[in-house]
Amino acid sequence: MSGLSAALLQALHAVVGDAGLITDAERMRSYLSDWRNAYQGRAAMVLRPASSEEVAAVVRLCHEAGVAIVPQGGNTGLCGGSIPDASGTQVVLSLTRMARIRAVDIGNETITVEAGVILQRLQEAAAEVGRLFPLSLGAEGSCTVGGNLATNAGGTAVLRYGNMRDLVLGLEVVLPDGRIWNGLRGLRKDNTGYDLKQLFIGAEGTLGIITAAVLKLFPAVRSLTTAWVALPSPQAAVELIGQMRGLCGDRLSGFELMSRQSLEFVLRHVVGCSDPCAEEHPWYVLIELSDTQVDAPLSALLEQGLGEALEHGLILDAVIASSEAQVAALWALREGISEAQNHEGPSLKHDISVPVSSIPAFIDATDRRLLEDFPGVRIVAYGHVGDGNLHYNISKPLGTEDAVFKAQSEAIMRLIYDSTAAFDGSISAEHGLGQAKREAARRYKDPLELELMRSIKQTLDPAGLMNPGKLL
Ligand code: FAD
Ligand code: MLT
Ligand code: ZN
């Protein structure tokens, strides 16, 4: 039983048909828990509309009936934003059937896509017309454009191209009362007042449902070189990125930091991976240079940069990939960390940011306090150095009961967030607040900012039916 009135059920069915409505408990299961199984919920039903008009119609019906909606894309989010609460009264609205590429405008360098398009499919569609869509992240085979927009996703190419917010020109959004806002403009300049699309980007589905977007295309990458570099410390990584940027400018398109602990998890759990270096080192970076020119002299540039770094004692060892297979193998070490950490029992995931220059001091201070207060916790630190964004993740100490670690979780998070705040950082740089960091945001975010956010929510969604219990 859905718990909704028979009349509403019938009206929703009339809009989306058999293909767009799931009430069977078994078929709903995959929509009700996240990738890590860290969050579980219940729902009255899952709706899967196939067009913006169908989304608008179901939102209007839910609005009239006072039924709360949880928008969902690929369900790869890491903070429980797409999972309904435990009441069983909310409706999950999945956008995955809205997966059309609506238009490509080569002259304008834009592509217009529906919210349910998988990120990897978008990258392929851009490549098919000789262009690049640069957003890139570990979940790209499953996450959707709508989810990328709603979380303002980051990933490994932000250094060169910016995050999702920087890649958008226009949006189409179904508002909480069911009206469709058509902001699908492909304009690079438009100063006619407030930039409304920015409100919905990073709103985690709390202000409306994104149904389509006009996104920027970039010149295709035609030369690429990748290196795996061992370093003595995060301080060396920060100095190295400064030097490489000075030398390579915008050709520096990737710079990812990983601790030895992160690499060890990957070597242990991801099949086919091996350590590129002969000896163990405390820290590593994965460096990528790219260019739109064919046969650009990137290897020479990389060798020059690494040679200078070696002379200054910034690096301990380096391996430059000499084939596409080696490039893929190096990236597999980086992208395998999330999955590998799942195999090591319960973990606490973080996506904090601090000024890039503060990364070394943040790691130093936080490591020290954590290990004093929670001896044995395994710190899995890695991330996007150029964005000041660290995944300062914690796995439970070996031999500790899951329940004991879970009981310490709040205190561990508090310690990490206090440290982040002490370095003028943010508790969420890319995954969003969802249900995981909602309470913490109240503690660390400026009260005036929270007040302004609440008044925006009140204006757009006075009945509070859009993804309640998330973000705010
Ligand atoms: P979902 O998980 O379905 O939803 C996420 C949020 O967006 C929810 O609040 C949901 O309600 C809302 N939402 C979804 N679709 C819509 C819509 N159409 N309209 C309005 N609201 C909507 N994230 C990064 O930023 N950088 C990374 O490097 C990164 N790496 C990852 C690696 C792995 C292995 C995994 C599992 C996740 C990673 N993520 C990363 C997190 C996740 O992939 C991103 O947050 C992604 O953008 C979520 O997209 P999704 O379609 O799965 O959204
Ligand atoms: C990543 O950069 O790999 C993800 O954002 C981090 C994660 O899965 O925790
Ligand atoms: Zn990340």
Tab-separated table of N, CA, C and O and ligand atoms in Angstrom, residues 78 334 338 349 382 384 391 393 430-431, ligand 2:
chain	number	residue	atom	x	y	z
A	78	LEU	N	26.655	11.317	-1.904
A	78	LEU	CA	27.364	10.733	-0.761
A	78	LEU	C	26.890	11.288	0.580
A	78	LEU	O	27.519	11.043	1.598
A	334	ARG	N	43.731	6.381	-8.419
A	334	ARG	CA	43.050	7.531	-7.804
A	334	ARG	C	41.550	7.275	-7.654
A	334	ARG	O	40.969	7.484	-6.597
A	338	SER	N	37.487	5.467	-3.328
A	338	SER	CA	36.136	5.411	-2.723
A	338	SER	C	35.694	3.967	-2.533
A	338	SER	O	35.235	3.583	-1.456
A	349	LYS	N	32.950	10.011	5.668
A	349	LYS	CA	33.426	10.687	4.460
A	349	LYS	C	33.331	12.194	4.636
A	349	LYS	O	32.331	12.693	5.156
A	382	TYR	N	42.854	12.403	0.765
A	382	TYR	CA	43.168	12.559	-0.658
A	382	TYR	C	42.285	13.668	-1.203
A	382	TYR	O	41.378	14.128	-0.510
A	384	HIS	N	41.464	17.059	-4.208
A	384	HIS	CA	41.690	17.962	-5.329
A	384	HIS	C	42.478	19.178	-4.817
A	384	HIS	O	41.883	20.184	-4.422
A	391	HIS	N	39.344	15.110	0.681
A	391	HIS	CA	38.491	14.055	1.231
A	391	HIS	C	39.253	13.508	2.423
A	391	HIS	O	40.111	12.632	2.275
A	393	ASN	N	38.899	11.462	4.885
A	393	ASN	CA	38.004	10.373	5.310
A	393	ASN	C	38.642	9.562	6.434
A	393	ASN	O	39.862	9.438	6.506
A	430	GLU	N	32.133	19.803	-2.186
A	430	GLU	CA	31.557	19.289	-3.435
A	430	GLU	C	30.384	18.323	-3.276
A	430	GLU	O	29.568	18.232	-4.174
A	431	HIS	N	30.223	17.628	-2.182
A	431	HIS	CA	29.143	16.636	-2.120
A	431	HIS	C	27.819	17.227	-1.643
A	431	HIS	O	26.787	16.616	-1.818
B	2	MLT	C1	36.392	11.688	-5.025
B	2	MLT	O1	36.930	12.753	-5.322
B	2	MLT	O2	36.905	10.579	-5.282
B	2	MLT	C2	35.061	11.702	-4.333
B	2	MLT	O3	34.515	12.984	-4.376
B	2	MLT	C3	35.321	11.336	-2.918
B	2	MLT	C4	34.615	10.273	-2.233
B	2	MLT	O4	34.132	9.294	-2.809
B	2	MLT	O5	34.595	10.392	-0.996
